[in-house]
Amino acid sequence: MDWLERTAKLRQWTRSGARAPHKPLLLLYALGRFQEDSDGGLRYSAVEEDLQRLLTEYGPPNRTTPAYPFHHLVSDGVWEVRTDRGPGSPGPGVRDLREMGATGRLAPELRAALRREPPLLGRMARLLLDLHFPSSLHTELCEAVGLQLEPAQAEQFSTARRQRDRRMRELVLTAYEYRCAFCGYDGRIGALPVGLEAAHVRWWAFGGPDDVDNGLCLCSLHHKLFDKGVLGVGDGHRILVSQRFVGHSPAAREHVIALAGRPLIGPQSGARPVAAAHRDWHTRQVFHGIPRPATAV
């Protein structure tokens, strides 16, 4: 059985590029717990809060429940559920999962494969991260689910990934004249820019092209906040700042909160600005909460 292929083909609800990372998040969490205790089960009532936190932090903006993947992941052949009455899931209802003592764990065949071939766990985890999340979130997601990946397990899986255009970074940074489109940061060490990155607006994992009109030149801080849904780009190419972000220090106010309503810096004349379709996808699928009102200058 090809566990990497099965991991890459998890059945997910899809419509118009909508994100549905419920099953990938549960599987990542289960792999992390297997790494810690390969014989332990995950009782729904005990892990529900952890899973809900993952969905809130890394899922789409719409409210959802971990009961859905806890039940439905069984159909992908990588997960099993038992209750106090015996094998089988009681269904996707939260109350039934709680009251019937539903307990999930990786499927027996997968557990056996992971014991025979320990590097398989890292390959599965990396595949899930690559297919469903931007690279800026991989390290913190591993920490959130308790996964410890060795550097050797960070290999790329070209069979499950379309080829990236390596020119995108240079094209995007050039279009924005090597300045962060949110704050204007333009640091260099000698002739080399430092702390500047090309961010996909519509995530590459969700069909976002390696084109200038799907990119922003962002500093490392604002790239991370953009991918976390704290920052966005609204009508008129003005910066959105989520009300979910809280910061009381002068640095937090100056570098994040004060950005609300400001126009993007760039791109330069002749370069294509962010396309409306990619901007709208990010607002619907990544940006969390209600935008703050524009700050007074």
PDB file of N, CA and C in Angstrom, residues 46-145:
ATOM      1  N   ALA A  46     -11.118  14.216  24.874  1.00  0.00           N
ATOM      2  CA  ALA A  46      -9.840  14.677  25.433  1.00  0.00           C
ATOM      3  C   ALA A  46      -9.062  15.554  24.462  1.00  0.00           C
ATOM      4  N   VAL A  47      -9.269  15.341  23.159  1.00  0.00           N
ATOM      5  CA  VAL A  47      -8.476  16.089  22.164  1.00  0.00           C
ATOM      6  C   VAL A  47      -9.307  17.130  21.418  1.00  0.00           C
ATOM      7  N   GLU A  48     -10.592  17.208  21.700  1.00  0.00           N
ATOM      8  CA  GLU A  48     -11.466  18.127  20.962  1.00  0.00           C
ATOM      9  C   GLU A  48     -10.965  19.571  21.044  1.00  0.00           C
ATOM     10  N   GLU A  49     -10.536  19.997  22.221  1.00  0.00           N
ATOM     11  CA  GLU A  49     -10.072  21.375  22.380  1.00  0.00           C
ATOM     12  C   GLU A  49      -8.811  21.636  21.554  1.00  0.00           C
ATOM     13  N   ASP A  50      -7.884  20.670  21.563  1.00  0.00           N
ATOM     14  CA  ASP A  50      -6.668  20.816  20.745  1.00  0.00           C
ATOM     15  C   ASP A  50      -7.014  20.927  19.263  1.00  0.00           C
ATOM     16  N   LEU A  51      -7.908  20.049  18.794  1.00  0.00           N
ATOM     17  CA  LEU A  51      -8.260  20.035  17.384  1.00  0.00           C
ATOM     18  C   LEU A  51      -9.011  21.304  16.984  1.00  0.00           C
ATOM     19  N   GLN A  52      -9.871  21.796  17.883  1.00  0.00           N
ATOM     20  CA  GLN A  52     -10.591  23.032  17.581  1.00  0.00           C
ATOM     21  C   GLN A  52      -9.632  24.207  17.482  1.00  0.00           C
ATOM     22  N   ARG A  53      -8.623  24.210  18.341  1.00  0.00           N
ATOM     23  CA  ARG A  53      -7.630  25.290  18.297  1.00  0.00           C
ATOM     24  C   ARG A  53      -6.857  25.264  16.978  1.00  0.00           C
ATOM     25  N   LEU A  54      -6.521  24.070  16.500  1.00  0.00           N
ATOM     26  CA  LEU A  54      -5.827  23.957  15.220  1.00  0.00           C
ATOM     27  C   LEU A  54      -6.689  24.471  14.073  1.00  0.00           C
ATOM     28  N   LEU A  55      -7.967  24.118  14.086  1.00  0.00           N
ATOM     29  CA  LEU A  55      -8.860  24.587  13.028  1.00  0.00           C
ATOM     30  C   LEU A  55      -9.033  26.095  13.073  1.00  0.00           C
ATOM     31  N   THR A  56      -9.099  26.654  14.269  1.00  0.00           N
ATOM     32  CA  THR A  56      -9.261  28.097  14.407  1.00  0.00           C
ATOM     33  C   THR A  56      -8.027  28.833  13.902  1.00  0.00           C
ATOM     34  N   GLU A  57      -6.848  28.294  14.225  1.00  0.00           N
ATOM     35  CA  GLU A  57      -5.601  28.957  13.848  1.00  0.00           C
ATOM     36  C   GLU A  57      -5.232  28.749  12.385  1.00  0.00           C
ATOM     37  N   TYR A  58      -5.451  27.537  11.871  1.00  0.00           N
ATOM     38  CA  TYR A  58      -4.921  27.197  10.555  1.00  0.00           C
ATOM     39  C   TYR A  58      -5.992  26.832   9.534  1.00  0.00           C
ATOM     40  N   GLY A  59      -7.247  26.855   9.943  1.00  0.00           N
ATOM     41  CA  GLY A  59      -8.329  26.558   9.024  1.00  0.00           C
ATOM     42  C   GLY A  59      -8.878  27.809   8.378  1.00  0.00           C
ATOM     43  N   PRO A  60      -9.913  27.672   7.556  1.00  0.00           N
ATOM     44  CA  PRO A  60     -10.518  28.831   6.905  1.00  0.00           C
ATOM     45  C   PRO A  60     -11.267  29.688   7.913  1.00  0.00           C
ATOM     46  N   PRO A  61     -11.665  30.904   7.524  1.00  0.00           N
ATOM     47  CA  PRO A  61     -12.308  31.810   8.480  1.00  0.00           C
ATOM     48  C   PRO A  61     -13.645  31.314   9.025  1.00  0.00           C
ATOM     49  N   ASN A  62     -14.396  30.522   8.239  1.00  0.00           N
ATOM     50  CA  ASN A  62     -15.710  30.083   8.696  1.00  0.00           C
ATOM     51  C   ASN A  62     -15.590  29.109   9.860  1.00  0.00           C
ATOM     52  N   ARG A  63     -16.531  29.204  10.787  1.00  0.00           N
ATOM     53  CA  ARG A  63     -16.546  28.352  11.972  1.00  0.00           C
ATOM     54  C   ARG A  63     -16.789  26.904  11.577  1.00  0.00           C
ATOM     55  N   THR A  64     -16.054  25.978  12.159  1.00  0.00           N
ATOM     56  CA  THR A  64     -16.215  24.571  11.845  1.00  0.00           C
ATOM     57  C   THR A  64     -15.916  23.755  13.094  1.00  0.00           C
ATOM     58  N   THR A  65     -16.115  22.443  13.005  1.00  0.00           N
ATOM     59  CA  THR A  65     -15.950  21.572  14.165  1.00  0.00           C
ATOM     60  C   THR A  65     -15.007  20.417  13.848  1.00  0.00           C
ATOM     61  N   PRO A  66     -14.192  19.984  14.816  1.00  0.00           N
ATOM     62  CA  PRO A  66     -13.301  18.833  14.574  1.00  0.00           C
ATOM     63  C   PRO A  66     -14.045  17.509  14.510  1.00  0.00           C
ATOM     64  N   ALA A  67     -15.333  17.515  14.835  1.00  0.00           N
ATOM     65  CA  ALA A  67     -16.099  16.264  14.747  1.00  0.00           C
ATOM     66  C   ALA A  67     -16.152  15.767  13.305  1.00  0.00           C
ATOM     67  N   TYR A  68     -16.192  16.693  12.349  1.00  0.00           N
ATOM     68  CA  TYR A  68     -16.275  16.302  10.931  1.00  0.00           C
ATOM     69  C   TYR A  68     -15.084  15.434  10.518  1.00  0.00           C
ATOM     70  N   PRO A  69     -13.829  15.903  10.653  1.00  0.00           N
ATOM     71  CA  PRO A  69     -12.726  15.034  10.222  1.00  0.00           C
ATOM     72  C   PRO A  69     -12.559  13.810  11.111  1.00  0.00           C
ATOM     73  N   PHE A  70     -12.893  13.914  12.397  1.00  0.00           N
ATOM     74  CA  PHE A  70     -12.724  12.776  13.312  1.00  0.00           C
ATOM     75  C   PHE A  70     -13.529  11.574  12.810  1.00  0.00           C
ATOM     76  N   HIS A  71     -14.717  11.845  12.269  1.00  0.00           N
ATOM     77  CA  HIS A  71     -15.552  10.770  11.730  1.00  0.00           C
ATOM     78  C   HIS A  71     -15.170  10.423  10.297  1.00  0.00           C
ATOM     79  N   HIS A  72     -15.025  11.428   9.434  1.00  0.00           N
ATOM     80  CA  HIS A  72     -14.899  11.177   7.996  1.00  0.00           C
ATOM     81  C   HIS A  72     -13.515  10.712   7.565  1.00  0.00           C
ATOM     82  N   LEU A  73     -12.473  10.945   8.352  1.00  0.00           N
ATOM     83  CA  LEU A  73     -11.137  10.499   7.953  1.00  0.00           C
ATOM     84  C   LEU A  73     -11.059   8.975   7.838  1.00  0.00           C
ATOM     85  N   VAL A  74     -11.976   8.271   8.503  1.00  0.00           N
ATOM     86  CA  VAL A  74     -12.016   6.806   8.426  1.00  0.00           C
ATOM     87  C   VAL A  74     -12.117   6.349   6.973  1.00  0.00           C
ATOM     88  N   SER A  75     -12.878   7.095   6.155  1.00  0.00           N
ATOM     89  CA  SER A  75     -13.120   6.670   4.768  1.00  0.00           C
ATOM     90  C   SER A  75     -11.867   6.715   3.909  1.00  0.00           C
ATOM     91  N   ASP A  76     -10.798   7.360   4.389  1.00  0.00           N
ATOM     92  CA  ASP A  76      -9.564   7.444   3.619  1.00  0.00           C
ATOM     93  C   ASP A  76      -8.600   6.299   3.907  1.00  0.00           C
ATOM     94  N   GLY A  77      -8.946   5.425   4.831  1.00  0.00           N
ATOM     95  CA  GLY A  77      -8.123   4.258   5.091  1.00  0.00           C
ATOM     96  C   GLY A  77      -6.896   4.493   5.946  1.00  0.00           C
ATOM     97  N   VAL A  78      -6.783   5.681   6.554  1.00  0.00           N
ATOM     98  CA  VAL A  78      -5.606   5.981   7.382  1.00  0.00           C
ATOM     99  C   VAL A  78      -5.975   6.126   8.856  1.00  0.00           C
ATOM    100  N   TRP A  79      -7.237   5.936   9.211  1.00  0.00           N
ATOM    101  CA  TRP A  79      -7.748   6.289  10.533  1.00  0.00           C
ATOM    102  C   TRP A  79      -8.842   5.316  10.925  1.00  0.00           C
ATOM    103  N   GLU A  80      -8.938   5.007  12.189  1.00  0.00           N
ATOM    104  CA  GLU A  80     -10.031   4.180  12.684  1.00  0.00           C
ATOM    105  C   GLU A  80     -10.622   4.807  13.929  1.00  0.00           C
ATOM    106  N   VAL A  81     -11.887   4.523  14.173  1.00  0.00           N
ATOM    107  CA  VAL A  81     -12.581   5.040  15.353  1.00  0.00           C
ATOM    108  C   VAL A  81     -13.304   3.895  16.039  1.00  0.00           C
ATOM    109  N   ARG A  82     -13.209   3.847  17.355  1.00  0.00           N
ATOM    110  CA  ARG A  82     -13.944   2.909  18.189  1.00  0.00           C
ATOM    111  C   ARG A  82     -14.692   3.689  19.256  1.00  0.00           C
ATOM    112  N   THR A  83     -15.758   3.122  19.761  1.00  0.00           N
ATOM    113  CA  THR A  83     -16.478   3.707  20.891  1.00  0.00           C
ATOM    114  C   THR A  83     -16.458   2.721  22.048  1.00  0.00           C
ATOM    115  N   ASP A  84     -17.077   3.097  23.142  1.00  0.00           N
ATOM    116  CA  ASP A  84     -17.154   2.197  24.301  1.00  0.00           C
ATOM    117  C   ASP A  84     -17.937   0.929  23.964  1.00  0.00           C
ATOM    118  N   ARG A  85     -18.690   0.954  22.854  1.00  0.00           N
ATOM    119  CA  ARG A  85     -19.507  -0.200  22.463  1.00  0.00           C
ATOM    120  C   ARG A  85     -18.795  -1.106  21.462  1.00  0.00           C
ATOM    121  N   GLY A  86     -17.657  -0.631  20.906  1.00  0.00           N
ATOM    122  CA  GLY A  86     -16.944  -1.459  19.952  1.00  0.00           C
ATOM    123  C   GLY A  86     -16.473  -0.678  18.747  1.00  0.00           C
ATOM    124  N   PRO A  87     -16.052  -1.394  17.667  1.00  0.00           N
ATOM    125  CA  PRO A  87     -15.501  -0.722  16.487  1.00  0.00           C
ATOM    126  C   PRO A  87     -16.543   0.125  15.767  1.00  0.00           C
ATOM    127  N   GLY A  88     -16.059   1.169  15.108  1.00  0.00           N
ATOM    128  CA  GLY A  88     -16.919   1.999  14.278  1.00  0.00           C
ATOM    129  C   GLY A  88     -17.207   3.354  14.901  1.00  0.00           C
ATOM    130  N   SER A  89     -17.325   4.348  14.040  1.00  0.00           N
ATOM    131  CA  SER A  89     -17.634   5.699  14.484  1.00  0.00           C
ATOM    132  C   SER A  89     -19.139   5.855  14.684  1.00  0.00           C
ATOM    133  N   PRO A  90     -19.566   6.619  15.689  1.00  0.00           N
ATOM    134  CA  PRO A  90     -20.996   6.852  15.883  1.00  0.00           C
ATOM    135  C   PRO A  90     -21.556   7.899  14.944  1.00  0.00           C
ATOM    136  N   GLY A  91     -20.703   8.497  14.104  1.00  0.00           N
ATOM    137  CA  GLY A  91     -21.158   9.537  13.194  1.00  0.00           C
ATOM    138  C   GLY A  91     -20.459  10.851  13.490  1.00  0.00           C
ATOM    139  N   PRO A  92     -20.786  11.888  12.729  1.00  0.00           N
ATOM    140  CA  PRO A  92     -20.096  13.174  12.875  1.00  0.00           C
ATOM    141  C   PRO A  92     -20.686  14.091  13.941  1.00  0.00           C
ATOM    142  N   GLY A  93     -21.668  13.623  14.669  1.00  0.00           N
ATOM    143  CA  GLY A  93     -22.284  14.464  15.695  1.00  0.00           C
ATOM    144  C   GLY A  93     -21.380  14.640  16.908  1.00  0.00           C
ATOM    145  N   VAL A  94     -21.213  15.874  17.366  1.00  0.00           N
ATOM    146  CA  VAL A  94     -20.336  16.157  18.510  1.00  0.00           C
ATOM    147  C   VAL A  94     -20.825  15.430  19.759  1.00  0.00           C
ATOM    148  N   ARG A  95     -22.106  15.482  20.008  1.00  0.00           N
ATOM    149  CA  ARG A  95     -22.654  14.862  21.229  1.00  0.00           C
ATOM    150  C   ARG A  95     -22.403  13.357  21.248  1.00  0.00           C
ATOM    151  N   ASP A  96     -22.636  12.689  20.110  1.00  0.00           N
ATOM    152  CA  ASP A  96     -22.425  11.235  20.052  1.00  0.00           C
ATOM    153  C   ASP A  96     -20.957  10.883  20.260  1.00  0.00           C
ATOM    154  N   LEU A  97     -20.060  11.646  19.638  1.00  0.00           N
ATOM    155  CA  LEU A  97     -18.631  11.375  19.786  1.00  0.00           C
ATOM    156  C   LEU A  97     -18.196  11.522  21.238  1.00  0.00           C
ATOM    157  N   ARG A  98     -18.741  12.516  21.918  1.00  0.00           N
ATOM    158  CA  ARG A  98     -18.386  12.727  23.323  1.00  0.00           C
ATOM    159  C   ARG A  98     -18.979  11.645  24.217  1.00  0.00           C
ATOM    160  N   GLU A  99     -20.274  11.431  24.094  1.00  0.00           N
ATOM    161  CA  GLU A  99     -20.984  10.573  25.042  1.00  0.00           C
ATOM    162  C   GLU A  99     -20.689   9.091  24.843  1.00  0.00           C
ATOM    163  N   MET A 100     -20.318   8.697  23.632  1.00  0.00           N
ATOM    164  CA  MET A 100     -20.048   7.282  23.367  1.00  0.00           C
ATOM    165  C   MET A 100     -18.573   6.938  23.477  1.00  0.00           C
ATOM    166  N   GLY A 101     -17.780   7.897  23.956  1.00  0.00           N
ATOM    167  CA  GLY A 101     -16.364   7.610  24.187  1.00  0.00           C
ATOM    168  C   GLY A 101     -15.580   7.330  22.926  1.00  0.00           C
ATOM    169  N   ALA A 102     -15.932   8.003  21.842  1.00  0.00           N
ATOM    170  CA  ALA A 102     -15.245   7.763  20.565  1.00  0.00           C
ATOM    171  C   ALA A 102     -13.744   8.020  20.707  1.00  0.00           C
ATOM    172  N   THR A 103     -12.950   7.065  20.244  1.00  0.00           N
ATOM    173  CA  THR A 103     -11.491   7.146  20.308  1.00  0.00           C
ATOM    174  C   THR A 103     -10.918   6.816  18.937  1.00  0.00           C
ATOM    175  N   GLY A 104     -10.092   7.714  18.426  1.00  0.00           N
ATOM    176  CA  GLY A 104      -9.493   7.499  17.113  1.00  0.00           C
ATOM    177  C   GLY A 104      -8.006   7.200  17.216  1.00  0.00           C
ATOM    178  N   ARG A 105      -7.493   6.570  16.193  1.00  0.00           N
ATOM    179  CA  ARG A 105      -6.061   6.316  16.083  1.00  0.00           C
ATOM    180  C   ARG A 105      -5.752   5.995  14.630  1.00  0.00           C
ATOM    181  N   LEU A 106      -4.484   6.042  14.275  1.00  0.00           N
ATOM    182  CA  LEU A 106      -4.089   5.669  12.924  1.00  0.00           C
ATOM    183  C   LEU A 106      -4.497   4.226  12.649  1.00  0.00           C
ATOM    184  N   ALA A 107      -4.832   3.937  11.396  1.00  0.00           N
ATOM    185  CA  ALA A 107      -5.254   2.593  11.012  1.00  0.00           C
ATOM    186  C   ALA A 107      -4.162   1.573  11.344  1.00  0.00           C
ATOM    187  N   PRO A 108      -4.532   0.339  11.698  1.00  0.00           N
ATOM    188  CA  PRO A 108      -3.534  -0.673  12.099  1.00  0.00           C
ATOM    189  C   PRO A 108      -2.433  -0.887  11.062  1.00  0.00           C
ATOM    190  N   GLU A 109      -2.815  -0.932   9.777  1.00  0.00           N
ATOM    191  CA  GLU A 109      -1.812  -1.157   8.735  1.00  0.00           C
ATOM    192  C   GLU A 109      -0.830   0.011   8.660  1.00  0.00           C
ATOM    193  N   LEU A 110      -1.338   1.232   8.870  1.00  0.00           N
ATOM    194  CA  LEU A 110      -0.455   2.401   8.838  1.00  0.00           C
ATOM    195  C   LEU A 110       0.462   2.410  10.054  1.00  0.00           C
ATOM    196  N   ARG A 111      -0.062   2.053  11.222  1.00  0.00           N
ATOM    197  CA  ARG A 111       0.789   1.991  12.419  1.00  0.00           C
ATOM    198  C   ARG A 111       1.916   0.979  12.213  1.00  0.00           C
ATOM    199  N   ALA A 112       1.576  -0.155  11.631  1.00  0.00           N
ATOM    200  CA  ALA A 112       2.596  -1.183  11.379  1.00  0.00           C
ATOM    201  C   ALA A 112       3.645  -0.676  10.391  1.00  0.00           C
ATOM    202  N   ALA A 113       3.199   0.033   9.359  1.00  0.00           N
ATOM    203  CA  ALA A 113       4.139   0.558   8.367  1.00  0.00           C
ATOM    204  C   ALA A 113       5.063   1.602   8.990  1.00  0.00           C
ATOM    205  N   LEU A 114       4.537   2.436   9.860  1.00  0.00           N
ATOM    206  CA  LEU A 114       5.356   3.466  10.510  1.00  0.00           C
ATOM    207  C   LEU A 114       6.385   2.850  11.454  1.00  0.00           C
ATOM    208  N   ARG A 115       6.039   1.721  12.063  1.00  0.00           N
ATOM    209  CA  ARG A 115       7.004   1.042  12.941  1.00  0.00           C
ATOM    210  C   ARG A 115       8.099   0.358  12.122  1.00  0.00           C
ATOM    211  N   ARG A 116       7.716  -0.198  10.963  1.00  0.00           N
ATOM    212  CA  ARG A 116       8.704  -0.858  10.105  1.00  0.00           C
ATOM    213  C   ARG A 116       9.629   0.153   9.447  1.00  0.00           C
ATOM    214  N   GLU A 117       9.078   1.309   9.101  1.00  0.00           N
ATOM    215  CA  GLU A 117       9.818   2.311   8.325  1.00  0.00           C
ATOM    216  C   GLU A 117       9.651   3.684   8.980  1.00  0.00           C
ATOM    217  N   PRO A 118      10.385   3.963  10.046  1.00  0.00           N
ATOM    218  CA  PRO A 118      10.214   5.225  10.777  1.00  0.00           C
ATOM    219  C   PRO A 118      10.292   6.490   9.916  1.00  0.00           C
ATOM    220  N   PRO A 119      11.143   6.563   8.873  1.00  0.00           N
ATOM    221  CA  PRO A 119      11.171   7.798   8.058  1.00  0.00           C
ATOM    222  C   PRO A 119       9.854   8.102   7.335  1.00  0.00           C
ATOM    223  N   LEU A 120       8.972   7.095   7.217  1.00  0.00           N
ATOM    224  CA  LEU A 120       7.689   7.312   6.543  1.00  0.00           C
ATOM    225  C   LEU A 120       6.877   8.403   7.235  1.00  0.00           C
ATOM    226  N   LEU A 121       6.958   8.474   8.552  1.00  0.00           N
ATOM    227  CA  LEU A 121       6.191   9.490   9.285  1.00  0.00           C
ATOM    228  C   LEU A 121       6.577  10.898   8.836  1.00  0.00           C
ATOM    229  N   GLY A 122       7.867  11.155   8.727  1.00  0.00           N
ATOM    230  CA  GLY A 122       8.317  12.464   8.296  1.00  0.00           C
ATOM    231  C   GLY A 122       7.917  12.778   6.868  1.00  0.00           C
ATOM    232  N   ARG A 123       7.946  11.766   6.003  1.00  0.00           N
ATOM    233  CA  ARG A 123       7.567  11.992   4.606  1.00  0.00           C
ATOM    234  C   ARG A 123       6.081  12.302   4.484  1.00  0.00           C
ATOM    235  N   MET A 124       5.261  11.595   5.263  1.00  0.00           N
ATOM    236  CA  MET A 124       3.829  11.883   5.245  1.00  0.00           C
ATOM    237  C   MET A 124       3.540  13.281   5.780  1.00  0.00           C
ATOM    238  N   ALA A 125       4.200  13.633   6.859  1.00  0.00           N
ATOM    239  CA  ALA A 125       3.971  14.950   7.461  1.00  0.00           C
ATOM    240  C   ALA A 125       4.383  16.062   6.504  1.00  0.00           C
ATOM    241  N   ARG A 126       5.561  15.899   5.886  1.00  0.00           N
ATOM    242  CA  ARG A 126       6.023  16.926   4.954  1.00  0.00           C
ATOM    243  C   ARG A 126       5.093  17.047   3.756  1.00  0.00           C
ATOM    244  N   LEU A 127       4.571  15.935   3.288  1.00  0.00           N
ATOM    245  CA  LEU A 127       3.640  15.962   2.158  1.00  0.00           C
ATOM    246  C   LEU A 127       2.371  16.723   2.529  1.00  0.00           C
ATOM    247  N   LEU A 128       1.830  16.467   3.709  1.00  0.00           N
ATOM    248  CA  LEU A 128       0.632  17.181   4.165  1.00  0.00           C
ATOM    249  C   LEU A 128       0.891  18.684   4.271  1.00  0.00           C
ATOM    250  N   LEU A 129       2.038  19.039   4.809  1.00  0.00           N
ATOM    251  CA  LEU A 129       2.381  20.461   4.940  1.00  0.00           C
ATOM    252  C   LEU A 129       2.503  21.111   3.565  1.00  0.00           C
ATOM    253  N   ASP A 130       3.203  20.451   2.654  1.00  0.00           N
ATOM    254  CA  ASP A 130       3.437  21.029   1.334  1.00  0.00           C
ATOM    255  C   ASP A 130       2.149  21.190   0.538  1.00  0.00           C
ATOM    256  N   LEU A 131       1.235  20.233   0.676  1.00  0.00           N
ATOM    257  CA  LEU A 131       0.022  20.241  -0.136  1.00  0.00           C
ATOM    258  C   LEU A 131      -1.057  21.175   0.390  1.00  0.00           C
ATOM    259  N   HIS A 132      -0.992  21.543   1.660  1.00  0.00           N
ATOM    260  CA  HIS A 132      -2.127  22.260   2.244  1.00  0.00           C
ATOM    261  C   HIS A 132      -1.794  23.582   2.930  1.00  0.00           C
ATOM    262  N   PHE A 133      -0.500  23.892   3.087  1.00  0.00           N
ATOM    263  CA  PHE A 133      -0.140  25.094   3.842  1.00  0.00           C
ATOM    264  C   PHE A 133       1.083  25.760   3.216  1.00  0.00           C
ATOM    265  N   PRO A 134       1.196  27.080   3.331  1.00  0.00           N
ATOM    266  CA  PRO A 134       2.393  27.763   2.821  1.00  0.00           C
ATOM    267  C   PRO A 134       3.597  27.460   3.696  1.00  0.00           C
ATOM    268  N   SER A 135       4.779  27.529   3.112  1.00  0.00           N
ATOM    269  CA  SER A 135       5.996  27.155   3.838  1.00  0.00           C
ATOM    270  C   SER A 135       6.244  28.032   5.057  1.00  0.00           C
ATOM    271  N   SER A 136       5.722  29.261   5.057  1.00  0.00           N
ATOM    272  CA  SER A 136       5.943  30.150   6.199  1.00  0.00           C
ATOM    273  C   SER A 136       5.295  29.628   7.477  1.00  0.00           C
ATOM    274  N   LEU A 137       4.343  28.692   7.352  1.00  0.00           N
ATOM    275  CA  LEU A 137       3.635  28.169   8.530  1.00  0.00           C
ATOM    276  C   LEU A 137       4.107  26.779   8.946  1.00  0.00           C
ATOM    277  N   HIS A 138       5.008  26.159   8.196  1.00  0.00           N
ATOM    278  CA  HIS A 138       5.351  24.760   8.454  1.00  0.00           C
ATOM    279  C   HIS A 138       5.977  24.542   9.824  1.00  0.00           C
ATOM    280  N   THR A 139       6.931  25.370  10.207  1.00  0.00           N
ATOM    281  CA  THR A 139       7.631  25.149  11.477  1.00  0.00           C
ATOM    282  C   THR A 139       6.690  25.284  12.661  1.00  0.00           C
ATOM    283  N   GLU A 140       5.873  26.334  12.661  1.00  0.00           N
ATOM    284  CA  GLU A 140       4.983  26.517  13.805  1.00  0.00           C
ATOM    285  C   GLU A 140       3.862  25.486  13.827  1.00  0.00           C
ATOM    286  N   LEU A 141       3.450  24.994  12.637  1.00  0.00           N
ATOM    287  CA  LEU A 141       2.445  23.942  12.612  1.00  0.00           C
ATOM    288  C   LEU A 141       2.989  22.654  13.209  1.00  0.00           C
ATOM    289  N   CYS A 142       4.239  22.329  12.900  1.00  0.00           N
ATOM    290  CA  CYS A 142       4.865  21.149  13.503  1.00  0.00           C
ATOM    291  C   CYS A 142       4.904  21.280  15.023  1.00  0.00           C
ATOM    292  N   GLU A 143       5.249  22.452  15.506  1.00  0.00           N
ATOM    293  CA  GLU A 143       5.261  22.691  16.950  1.00  0.00           C
ATOM    294  C   GLU A 143       3.855  22.557  17.538  1.00  0.00           C
ATOM    295  N   ALA A 144       2.853  23.057  16.812  1.00  0.00           N
ATOM    296  CA  ALA A 144       1.476  23.033  17.313  1.00  0.00           C
ATOM    297  C   ALA A 144       0.934  21.617  17.449  1.00  0.00           C
ATOM    298  N   VAL A 145       1.357  20.704  16.572  1.00  0.00           N
ATOM    299  CA  VAL A 145       0.859  19.325  16.636  1.00  0.00           C
ATOM    300  C   VAL A 145       1.849  18.385  17.310  1.00  0.00           C
TER     301      VAL A 145
END
